[in-house]
CSV table of C-alpha atoms in Angstrom, one decimal:
chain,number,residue,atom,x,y,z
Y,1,UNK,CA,-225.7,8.0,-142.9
Y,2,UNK,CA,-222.1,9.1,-142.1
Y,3,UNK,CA,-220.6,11.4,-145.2
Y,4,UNK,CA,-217.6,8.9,-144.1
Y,5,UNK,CA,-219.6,5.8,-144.8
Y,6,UNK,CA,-221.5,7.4,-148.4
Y,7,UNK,CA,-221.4,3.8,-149.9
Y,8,UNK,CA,-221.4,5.2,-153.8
Y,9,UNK,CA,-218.5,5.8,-156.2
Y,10,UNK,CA,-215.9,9.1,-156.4
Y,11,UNK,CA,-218.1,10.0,-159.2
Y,12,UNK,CA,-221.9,9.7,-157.8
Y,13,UNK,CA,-220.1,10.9,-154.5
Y,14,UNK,CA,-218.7,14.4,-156.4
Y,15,UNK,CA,-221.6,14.2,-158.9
Y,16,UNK,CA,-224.2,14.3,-155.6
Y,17,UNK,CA,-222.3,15.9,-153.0
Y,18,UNK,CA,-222.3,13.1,-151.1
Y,19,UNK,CA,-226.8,13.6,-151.5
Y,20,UNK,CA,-226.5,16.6,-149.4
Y,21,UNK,CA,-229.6,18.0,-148.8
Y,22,UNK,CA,-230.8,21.3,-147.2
Y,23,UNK,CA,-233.0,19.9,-144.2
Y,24,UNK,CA,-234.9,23.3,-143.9
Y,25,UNK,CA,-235.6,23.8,-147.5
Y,26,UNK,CA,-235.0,20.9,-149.1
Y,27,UNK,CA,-232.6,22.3,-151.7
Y,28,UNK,CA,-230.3,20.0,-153.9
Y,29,UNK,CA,-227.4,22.6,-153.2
Y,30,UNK,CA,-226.1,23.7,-150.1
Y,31,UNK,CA,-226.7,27.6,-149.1
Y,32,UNK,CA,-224.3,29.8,-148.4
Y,33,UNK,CA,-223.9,31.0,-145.1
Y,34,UNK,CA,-222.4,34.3,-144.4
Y,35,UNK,CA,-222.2,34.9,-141.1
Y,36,UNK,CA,-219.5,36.0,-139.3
Y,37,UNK,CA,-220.7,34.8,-135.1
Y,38,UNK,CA,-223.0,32.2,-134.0
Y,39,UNK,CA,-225.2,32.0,-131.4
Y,40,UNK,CA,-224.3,30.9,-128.0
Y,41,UNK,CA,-226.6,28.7,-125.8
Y,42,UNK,CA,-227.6,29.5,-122.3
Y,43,UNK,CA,-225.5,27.3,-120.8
Y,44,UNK,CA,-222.5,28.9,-122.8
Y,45,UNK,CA,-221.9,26.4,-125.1
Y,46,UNK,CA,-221.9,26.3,-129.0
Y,47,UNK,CA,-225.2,23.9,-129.7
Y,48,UNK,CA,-223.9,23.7,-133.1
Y,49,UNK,CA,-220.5,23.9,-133.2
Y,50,UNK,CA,-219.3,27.1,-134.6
Y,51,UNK,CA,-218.4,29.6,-132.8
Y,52,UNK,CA,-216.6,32.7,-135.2
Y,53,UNK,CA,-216.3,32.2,-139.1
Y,54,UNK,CA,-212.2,32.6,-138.9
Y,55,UNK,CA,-212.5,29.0,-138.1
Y,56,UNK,CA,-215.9,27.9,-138.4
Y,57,UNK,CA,-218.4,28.1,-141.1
Y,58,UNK,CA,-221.1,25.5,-142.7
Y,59,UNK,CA,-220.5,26.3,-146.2
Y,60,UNK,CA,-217.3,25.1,-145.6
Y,61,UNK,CA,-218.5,21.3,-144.5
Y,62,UNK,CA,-219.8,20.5,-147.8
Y,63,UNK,CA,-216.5,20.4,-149.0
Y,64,UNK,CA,-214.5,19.3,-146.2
Y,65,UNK,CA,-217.1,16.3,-146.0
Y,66,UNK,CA,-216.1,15.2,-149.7
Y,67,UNK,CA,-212.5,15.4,-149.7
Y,68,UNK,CA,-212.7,13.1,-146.6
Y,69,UNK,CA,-214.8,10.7,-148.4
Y,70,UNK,CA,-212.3,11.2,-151.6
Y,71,UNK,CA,-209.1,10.6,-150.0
Y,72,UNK,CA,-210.5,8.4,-147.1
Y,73,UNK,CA,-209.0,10.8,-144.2
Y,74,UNK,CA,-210.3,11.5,-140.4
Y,75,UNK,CA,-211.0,15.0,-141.9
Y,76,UNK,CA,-210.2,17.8,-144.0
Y,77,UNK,CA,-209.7,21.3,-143.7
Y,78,UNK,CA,-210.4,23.9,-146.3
Y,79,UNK,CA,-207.8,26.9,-146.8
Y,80,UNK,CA,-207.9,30.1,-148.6
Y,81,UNK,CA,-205.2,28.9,-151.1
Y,82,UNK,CA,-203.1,26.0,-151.6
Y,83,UNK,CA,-200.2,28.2,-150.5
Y,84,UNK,CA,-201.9,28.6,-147.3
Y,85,UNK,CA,-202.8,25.0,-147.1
Y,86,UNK,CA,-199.2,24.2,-147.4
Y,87,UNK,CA,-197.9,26.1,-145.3
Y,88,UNK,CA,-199.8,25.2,-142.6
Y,89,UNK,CA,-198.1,22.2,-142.6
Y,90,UNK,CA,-194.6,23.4,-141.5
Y,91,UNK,CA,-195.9,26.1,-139.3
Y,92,UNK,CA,-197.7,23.0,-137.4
Y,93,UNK,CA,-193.7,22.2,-137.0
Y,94,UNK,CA,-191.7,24.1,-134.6
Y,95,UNK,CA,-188.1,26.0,-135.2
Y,96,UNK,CA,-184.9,23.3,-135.1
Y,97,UNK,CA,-187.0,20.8,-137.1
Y,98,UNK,CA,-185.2,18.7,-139.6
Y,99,UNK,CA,-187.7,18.6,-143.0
Y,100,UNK,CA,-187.1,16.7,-146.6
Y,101,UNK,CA,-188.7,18.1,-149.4
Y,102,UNK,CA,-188.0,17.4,-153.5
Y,103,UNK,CA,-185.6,19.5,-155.3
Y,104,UNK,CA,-188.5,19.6,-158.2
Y,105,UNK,CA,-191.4,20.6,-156.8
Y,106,UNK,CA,-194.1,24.3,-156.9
Y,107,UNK,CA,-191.7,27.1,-157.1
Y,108,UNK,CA,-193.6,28.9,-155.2
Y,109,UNK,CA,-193.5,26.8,-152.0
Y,110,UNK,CA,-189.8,25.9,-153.1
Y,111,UNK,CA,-189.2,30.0,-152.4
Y,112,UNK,CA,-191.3,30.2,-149.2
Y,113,UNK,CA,-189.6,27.2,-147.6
Y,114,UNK,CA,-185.5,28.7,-148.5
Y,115,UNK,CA,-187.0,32.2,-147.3
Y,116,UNK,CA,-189.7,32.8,-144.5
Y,117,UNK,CA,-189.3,28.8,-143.3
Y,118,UNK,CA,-185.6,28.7,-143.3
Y,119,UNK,CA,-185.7,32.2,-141.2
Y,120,UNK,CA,-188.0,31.3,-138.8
Y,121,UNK,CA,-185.7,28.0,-138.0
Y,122,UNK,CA,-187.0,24.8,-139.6
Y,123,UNK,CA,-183.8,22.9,-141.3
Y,124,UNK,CA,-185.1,22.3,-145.5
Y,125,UNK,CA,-183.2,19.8,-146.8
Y,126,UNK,CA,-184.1,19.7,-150.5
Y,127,UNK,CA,-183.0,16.1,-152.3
Y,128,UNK,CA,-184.2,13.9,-155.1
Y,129,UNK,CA,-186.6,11.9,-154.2
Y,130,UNK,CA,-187.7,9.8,-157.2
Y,131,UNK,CA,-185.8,7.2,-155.4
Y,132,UNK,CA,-187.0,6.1,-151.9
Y,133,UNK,CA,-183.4,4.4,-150.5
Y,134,UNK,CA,-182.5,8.0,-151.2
Y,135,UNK,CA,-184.6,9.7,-149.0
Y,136,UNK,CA,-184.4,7.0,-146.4
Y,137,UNK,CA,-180.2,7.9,-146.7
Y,138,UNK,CA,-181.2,11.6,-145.7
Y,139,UNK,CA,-183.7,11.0,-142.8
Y,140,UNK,CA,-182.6,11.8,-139.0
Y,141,UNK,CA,-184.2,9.7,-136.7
Y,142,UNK,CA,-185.8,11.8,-134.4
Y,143,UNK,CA,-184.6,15.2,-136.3
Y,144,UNK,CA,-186.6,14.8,-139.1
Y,145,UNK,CA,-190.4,15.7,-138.8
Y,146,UNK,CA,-191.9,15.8,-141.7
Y,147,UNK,CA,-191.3,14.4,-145.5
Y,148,UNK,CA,-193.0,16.4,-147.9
Y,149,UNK,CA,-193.4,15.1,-151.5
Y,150,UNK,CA,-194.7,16.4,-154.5
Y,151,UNK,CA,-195.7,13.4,-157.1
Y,152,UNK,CA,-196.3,14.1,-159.7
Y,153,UNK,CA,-193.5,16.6,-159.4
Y,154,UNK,CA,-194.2,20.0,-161.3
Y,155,UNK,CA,-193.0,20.8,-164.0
Y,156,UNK,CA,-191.0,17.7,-164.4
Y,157,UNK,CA,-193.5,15.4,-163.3
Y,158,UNK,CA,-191.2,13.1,-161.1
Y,159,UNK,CA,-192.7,10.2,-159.5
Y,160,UNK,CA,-191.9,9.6,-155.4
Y,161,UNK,CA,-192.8,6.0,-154.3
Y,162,UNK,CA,-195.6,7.3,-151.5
Y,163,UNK,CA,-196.1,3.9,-150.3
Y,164,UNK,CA,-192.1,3.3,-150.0
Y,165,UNK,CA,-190.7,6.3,-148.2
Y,166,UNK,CA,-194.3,6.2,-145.9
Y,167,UNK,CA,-192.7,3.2,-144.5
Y,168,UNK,CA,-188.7,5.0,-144.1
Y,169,UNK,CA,-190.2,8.3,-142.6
Y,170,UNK,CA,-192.2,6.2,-139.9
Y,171,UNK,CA,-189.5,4.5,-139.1
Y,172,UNK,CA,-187.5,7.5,-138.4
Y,173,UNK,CA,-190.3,9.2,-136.4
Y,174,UNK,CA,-191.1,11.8,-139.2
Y,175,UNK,CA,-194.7,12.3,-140.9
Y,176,UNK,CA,-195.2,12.6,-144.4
Y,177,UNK,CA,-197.4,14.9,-146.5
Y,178,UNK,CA,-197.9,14.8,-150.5
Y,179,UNK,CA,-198.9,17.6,-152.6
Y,180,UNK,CA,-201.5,15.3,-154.8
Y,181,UNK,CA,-202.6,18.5,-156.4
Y,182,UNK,CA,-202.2,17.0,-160.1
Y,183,UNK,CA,-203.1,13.8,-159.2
Y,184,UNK,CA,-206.4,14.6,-157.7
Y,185,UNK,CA,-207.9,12.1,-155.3
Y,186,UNK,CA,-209.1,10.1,-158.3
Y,187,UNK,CA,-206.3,9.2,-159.3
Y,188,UNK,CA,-204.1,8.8,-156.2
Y,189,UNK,CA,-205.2,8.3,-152.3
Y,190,UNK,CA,-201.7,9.2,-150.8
Y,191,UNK,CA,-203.8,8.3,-147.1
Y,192,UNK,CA,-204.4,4.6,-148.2
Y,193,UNK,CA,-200.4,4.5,-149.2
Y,194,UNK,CA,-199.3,5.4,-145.8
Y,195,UNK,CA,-199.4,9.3,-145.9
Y,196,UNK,CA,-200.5,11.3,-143.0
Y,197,UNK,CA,-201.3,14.8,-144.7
Y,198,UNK,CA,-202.6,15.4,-148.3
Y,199,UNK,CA,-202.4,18.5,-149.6
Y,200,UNK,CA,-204.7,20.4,-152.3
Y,201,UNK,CA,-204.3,23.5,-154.3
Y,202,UNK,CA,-208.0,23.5,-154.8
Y,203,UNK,CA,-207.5,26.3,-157.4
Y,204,UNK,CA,-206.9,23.8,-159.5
Y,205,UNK,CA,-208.1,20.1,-160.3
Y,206,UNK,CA,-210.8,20.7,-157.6
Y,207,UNK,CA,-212.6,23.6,-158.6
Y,208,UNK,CA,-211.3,23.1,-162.6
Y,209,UNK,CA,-212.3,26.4,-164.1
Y,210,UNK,CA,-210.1,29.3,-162.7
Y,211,UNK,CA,-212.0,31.0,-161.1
Y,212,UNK,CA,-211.8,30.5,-157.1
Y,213,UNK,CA,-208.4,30.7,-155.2
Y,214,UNK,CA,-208.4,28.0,-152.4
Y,215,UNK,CA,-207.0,25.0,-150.6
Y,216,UNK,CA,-207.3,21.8,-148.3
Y,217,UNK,CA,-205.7,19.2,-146.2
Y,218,UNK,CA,-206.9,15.8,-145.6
Y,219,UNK,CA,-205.6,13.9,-142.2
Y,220,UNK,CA,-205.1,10.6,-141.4
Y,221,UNK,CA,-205.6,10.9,-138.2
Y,222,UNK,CA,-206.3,13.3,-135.2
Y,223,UNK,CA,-202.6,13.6,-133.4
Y,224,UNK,CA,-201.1,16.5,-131.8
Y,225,UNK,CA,-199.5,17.8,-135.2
Y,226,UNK,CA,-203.2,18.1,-136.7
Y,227,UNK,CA,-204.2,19.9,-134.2
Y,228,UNK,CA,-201.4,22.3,-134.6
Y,229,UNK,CA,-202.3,22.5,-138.5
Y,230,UNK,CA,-205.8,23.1,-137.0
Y,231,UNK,CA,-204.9,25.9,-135.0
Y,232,UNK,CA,-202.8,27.7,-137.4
Y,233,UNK,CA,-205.8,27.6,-140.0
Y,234,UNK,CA,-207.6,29.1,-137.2
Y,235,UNK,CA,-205.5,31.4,-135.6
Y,236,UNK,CA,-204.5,32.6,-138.8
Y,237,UNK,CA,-208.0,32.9,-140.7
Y,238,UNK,CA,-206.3,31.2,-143.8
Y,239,UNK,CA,-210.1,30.3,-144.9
Y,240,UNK,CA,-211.7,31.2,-148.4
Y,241,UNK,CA,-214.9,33.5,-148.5
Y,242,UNK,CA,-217.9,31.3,-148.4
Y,243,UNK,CA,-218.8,32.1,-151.9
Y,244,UNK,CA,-215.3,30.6,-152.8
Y,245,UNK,CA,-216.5,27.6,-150.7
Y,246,UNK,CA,-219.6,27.1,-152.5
Y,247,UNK,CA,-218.2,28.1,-156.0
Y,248,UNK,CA,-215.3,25.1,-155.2
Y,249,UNK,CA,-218.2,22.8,-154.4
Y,250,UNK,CA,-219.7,23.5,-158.0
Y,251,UNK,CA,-216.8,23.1,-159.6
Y,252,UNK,CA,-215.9,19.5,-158.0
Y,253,UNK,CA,-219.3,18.1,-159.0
Y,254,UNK,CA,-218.3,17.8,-162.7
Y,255,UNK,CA,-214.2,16.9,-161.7
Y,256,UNK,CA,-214.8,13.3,-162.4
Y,257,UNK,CA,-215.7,14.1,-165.9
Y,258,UNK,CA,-213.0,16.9,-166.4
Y,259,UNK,CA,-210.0,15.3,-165.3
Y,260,UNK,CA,-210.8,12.0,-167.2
Y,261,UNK,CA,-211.0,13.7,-170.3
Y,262,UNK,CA,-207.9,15.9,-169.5
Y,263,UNK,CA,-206.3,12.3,-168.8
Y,264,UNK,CA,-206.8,11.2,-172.2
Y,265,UNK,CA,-206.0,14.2,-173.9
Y,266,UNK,CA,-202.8,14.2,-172.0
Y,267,UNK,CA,-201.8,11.3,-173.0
Y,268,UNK,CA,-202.8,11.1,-176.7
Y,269,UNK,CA,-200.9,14.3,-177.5
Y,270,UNK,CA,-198.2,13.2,-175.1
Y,271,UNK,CA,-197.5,9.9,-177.5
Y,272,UNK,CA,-198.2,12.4,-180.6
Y,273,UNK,CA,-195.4,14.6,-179.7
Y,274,UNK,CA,-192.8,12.0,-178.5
Y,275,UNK,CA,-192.9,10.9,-182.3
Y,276,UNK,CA,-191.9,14.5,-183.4
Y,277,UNK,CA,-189.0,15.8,-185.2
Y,278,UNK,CA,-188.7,18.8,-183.2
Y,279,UNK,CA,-189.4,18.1,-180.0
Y,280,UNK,CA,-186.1,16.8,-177.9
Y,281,UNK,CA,-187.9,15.2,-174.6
Y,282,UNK,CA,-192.3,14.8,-173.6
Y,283,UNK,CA,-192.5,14.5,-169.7
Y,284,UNK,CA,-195.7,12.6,-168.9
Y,285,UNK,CA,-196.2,9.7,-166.3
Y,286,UNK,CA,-198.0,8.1,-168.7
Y,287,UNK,CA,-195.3,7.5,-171.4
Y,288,UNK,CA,-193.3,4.2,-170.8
Y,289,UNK,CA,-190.2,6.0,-171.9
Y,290,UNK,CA,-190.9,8.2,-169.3
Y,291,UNK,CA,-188.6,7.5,-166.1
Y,292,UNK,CA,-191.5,7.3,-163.0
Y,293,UNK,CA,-193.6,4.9,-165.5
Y,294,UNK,CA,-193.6,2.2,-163.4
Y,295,UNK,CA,-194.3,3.4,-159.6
Y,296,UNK,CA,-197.1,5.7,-161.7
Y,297,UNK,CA,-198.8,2.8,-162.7
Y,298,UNK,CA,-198.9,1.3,-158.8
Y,299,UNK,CA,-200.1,4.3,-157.2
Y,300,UNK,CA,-202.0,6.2,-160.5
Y,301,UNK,CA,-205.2,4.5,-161.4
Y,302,UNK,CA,-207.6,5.6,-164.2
Y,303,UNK,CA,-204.8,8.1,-165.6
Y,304,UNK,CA,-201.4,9.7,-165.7
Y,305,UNK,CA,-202.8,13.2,-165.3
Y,306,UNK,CA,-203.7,16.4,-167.5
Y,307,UNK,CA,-199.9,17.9,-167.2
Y,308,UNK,CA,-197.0,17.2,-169.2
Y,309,UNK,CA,-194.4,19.3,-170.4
Y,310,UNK,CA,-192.0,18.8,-173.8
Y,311,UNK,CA,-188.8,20.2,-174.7
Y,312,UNK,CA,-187.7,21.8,-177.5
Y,313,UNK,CA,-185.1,20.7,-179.7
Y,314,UNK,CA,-184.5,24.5,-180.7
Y,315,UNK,CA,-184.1,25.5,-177.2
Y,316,UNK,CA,-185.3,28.6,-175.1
Y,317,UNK,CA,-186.0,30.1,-178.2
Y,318,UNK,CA,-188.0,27.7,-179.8
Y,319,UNK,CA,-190.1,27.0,-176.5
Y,320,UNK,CA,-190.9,30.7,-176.2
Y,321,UNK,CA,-191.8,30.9,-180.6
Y,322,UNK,CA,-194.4,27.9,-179.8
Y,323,UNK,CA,-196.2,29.7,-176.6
Y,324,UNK,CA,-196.5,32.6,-178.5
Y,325,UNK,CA,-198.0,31.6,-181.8
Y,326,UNK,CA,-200.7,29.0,-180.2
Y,327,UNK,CA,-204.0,29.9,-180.5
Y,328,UNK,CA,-206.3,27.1,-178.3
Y,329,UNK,CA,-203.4,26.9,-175.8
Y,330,UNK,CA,-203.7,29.8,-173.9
Y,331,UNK,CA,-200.5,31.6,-172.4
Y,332,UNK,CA,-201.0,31.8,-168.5
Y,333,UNK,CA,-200.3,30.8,-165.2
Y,334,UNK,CA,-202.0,28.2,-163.1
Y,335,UNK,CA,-203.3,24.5,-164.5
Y,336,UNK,CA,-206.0,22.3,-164.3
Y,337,UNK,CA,-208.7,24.3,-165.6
Y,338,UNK,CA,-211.2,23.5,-168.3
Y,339,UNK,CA,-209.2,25.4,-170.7
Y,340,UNK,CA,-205.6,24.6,-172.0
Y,341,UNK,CA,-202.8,26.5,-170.8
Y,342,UNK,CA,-198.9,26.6,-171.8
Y,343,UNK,CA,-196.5,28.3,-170.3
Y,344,UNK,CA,-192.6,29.0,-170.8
Y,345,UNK,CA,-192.3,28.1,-167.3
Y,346,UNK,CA,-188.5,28.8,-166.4
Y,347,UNK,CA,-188.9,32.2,-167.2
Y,348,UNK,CA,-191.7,32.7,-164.2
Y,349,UNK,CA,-189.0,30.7,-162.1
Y,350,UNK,CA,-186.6,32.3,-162.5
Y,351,UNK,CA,-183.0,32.3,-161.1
Y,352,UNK,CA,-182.1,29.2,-159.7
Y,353,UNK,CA,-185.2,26.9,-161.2
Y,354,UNK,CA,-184.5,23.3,-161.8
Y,355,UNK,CA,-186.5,23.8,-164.8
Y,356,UNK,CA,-184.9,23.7,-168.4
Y,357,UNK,CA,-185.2,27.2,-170.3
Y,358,UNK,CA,-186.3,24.8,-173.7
Y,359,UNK,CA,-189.2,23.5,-171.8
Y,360,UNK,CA,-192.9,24.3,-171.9
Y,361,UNK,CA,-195.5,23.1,-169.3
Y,362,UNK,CA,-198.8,21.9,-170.9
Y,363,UNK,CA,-202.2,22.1,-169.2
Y,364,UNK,CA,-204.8,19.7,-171.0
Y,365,UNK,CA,-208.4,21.1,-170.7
Y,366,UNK,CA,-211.4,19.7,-171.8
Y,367,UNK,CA,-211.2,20.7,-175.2
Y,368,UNK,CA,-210.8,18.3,-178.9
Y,369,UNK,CA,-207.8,16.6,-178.4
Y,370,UNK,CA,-206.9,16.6,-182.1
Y,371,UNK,CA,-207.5,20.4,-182.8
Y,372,UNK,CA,-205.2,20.7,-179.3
Y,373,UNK,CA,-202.3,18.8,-181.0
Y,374,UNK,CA,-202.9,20.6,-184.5
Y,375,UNK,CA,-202.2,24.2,-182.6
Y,376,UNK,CA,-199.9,22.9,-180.9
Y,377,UNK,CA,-198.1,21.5,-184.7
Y,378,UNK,CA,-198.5,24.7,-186.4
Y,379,UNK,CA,-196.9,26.8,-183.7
Y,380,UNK,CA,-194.0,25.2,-184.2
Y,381,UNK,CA,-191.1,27.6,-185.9
């Protein structure tokens, strides 16, 4: 049986590793492999495939195999980090390239695209694009190559209309890529909405309890520009240790479970806090206030997510008084873990973030949801 053709649900899929077994032991986990070089046959060929681990290991197939089954792609590819995931993607690209991207999206990307991308000659054009006749206004036939969205969009959590501006790029002769990082695949399956590239920080949703740094991206297909992405990953050696692989692989056999219950949580203290007195503005998908509401409910299925981020009505002040005084809500970087996190997050941003100073970004972990909001409540000033 194919991994491809695993005829079970995401969740006996994840739980199961798609039934991978060890053929030579039997084992209901996969070993680790460590080696660096593989064998060569006598007729100078590689019998099995690998050839050096920069590019090549079998504790990396596990993984791959089960993303490509999640997100129904030709294949994926597992990265070191989501950064180097990403960034694959536009060094697949070559200089003069025209490329879209969200003005809300990662910081961190948002910084490597207006520094080392810009210098080494692709053309960023950042531009809203919570509304697809906007980004079909800003495409270049034949200029632009790629469309890169972000949806949700952190830390505002803006909705892009995959399936929409799939349809505008391709017209134009320009791929597109989604960071689904918060949506996981079981929520959204940017392949099946007409995406070419889907892009995983594994760090988070995937592996779920921060403790492995790594990344992926799923194909469509096998063009020319994937096998660019291929041989940057490669080329590069922008691959995680194997005992990162195999620690991701843990982690994703319970992410059914996890983000489901950070789902709900989300959303209960996301309706909780849109009641309150002191809080100006919740931003979660899953609100009907909330301005994406409607293209989340075509392209989200069994939940909005376990981000949302509220605004203070007493500003930069207040937002920073609340993060400090929680107790469950931990203060740190990073989301998607089993624990909750908060974070003040235009002060990491910085100068130049799109991000309001009175606003707090919300992990939802797998804790009560009630003794969540009730931290939350009495950190309030």
């Amino acid at each position: 049986m194919s991994k491809k053709s695993y005829p079970y649900s995401p969740a006996t899929a994840l739980a199961q590793s798609l039934g991978s077994i060890d053929q030579e032991t039997q084992a209901v986990v996969p070993p680790i492999h460590v080696a660096t070089t593989y064998l060569r046959g006598k007729d100078n060929s590689y019998p099995t495939g690998n050839v050096y681990s920069r590019a090549d290991n079998p504790t990396y197939k596990p993984v791959e195999a089960l993303l490509t089954k999640l997100e129904e792609g030709h294949e994926a590819l597992l990265f070191g980090s989501g950064m180097a995931a990403a960034t694959a993607v536009f060094q697949g690209l070559r200089p003069g390239d025209h490329v879209l991207a969200p003005k809300v999206m990662y910081w961190a990307l948002r910084n490597w695209l207006l520094n080392f991308a810009t210098d080494w000659g692709l053309n960023i054009e950042f531009i809203d694009m919570t509304a697809a006749e906007t980004v079909a206004k800003h495409l270049k036939t034949g200029a632009t190559k790629l469309v890169w969205l972000e949806t949700p969009g952190n830390p505002l959590w803006c909705i892009s209309d995959i399936a929409a501006i799939a349809k505008f790029a391709h017209a134009a002769g320009a791929q597109v890529a989604v960071d689904s990082t918060c949506a996981t695949p079981l929520l959204t399956q940017p392949l099946k909405l007409g995406a070419d590239i889907v892009m995983h920080s594994a760090t988070k949703y995937l592996n779920g309890h921060s403790d492995v740094i790594a990344g992926a991206l799923i194909g469509a297909r096998d063009d020319t520009y994937w096998q660019r992405i291929r041989a940057v990953r490669a080329q590069n050696g922008a691959v995680p240790s194997p005992h990162d692989a195999a620690q991701l692989l843990r982690g994703m056999r319970t992410m059914h479970l996890r983000v489901r219950e950070a789902c709900q949580t989300a959303q209960f203290i996301a309706e909780q806090l849109e009641q309150h007195p002191a809080i100006a503005q919740v931003l979660y998908p899953g609100l009907p206030s909330f301005a994406g509401h409607a293209i989340a409910q075509q392209q989200m299925h069994g939940g909005f997510g376990g981000m949302l981020s509220v605004r203070l009505i007493g500003g930069a002040d207040a937002a920073i008084h609340v993060a400090a005084h929680t107790k469950l809500w931990k203060r740190a970087t990073s989301l998607g873990g089993v624990e909750s996190l908060i974070e003040h997050r235009a002060s990491i941003e910085g100068e130049g973030t799109p991000c309001p100073e009175d606003l707090l970004r919300m992990s939802c972990g797998i804790e009560d949801p009630q003794e969540l909001l009730e931290d939350f409540l009495q950190a309030l000033p």
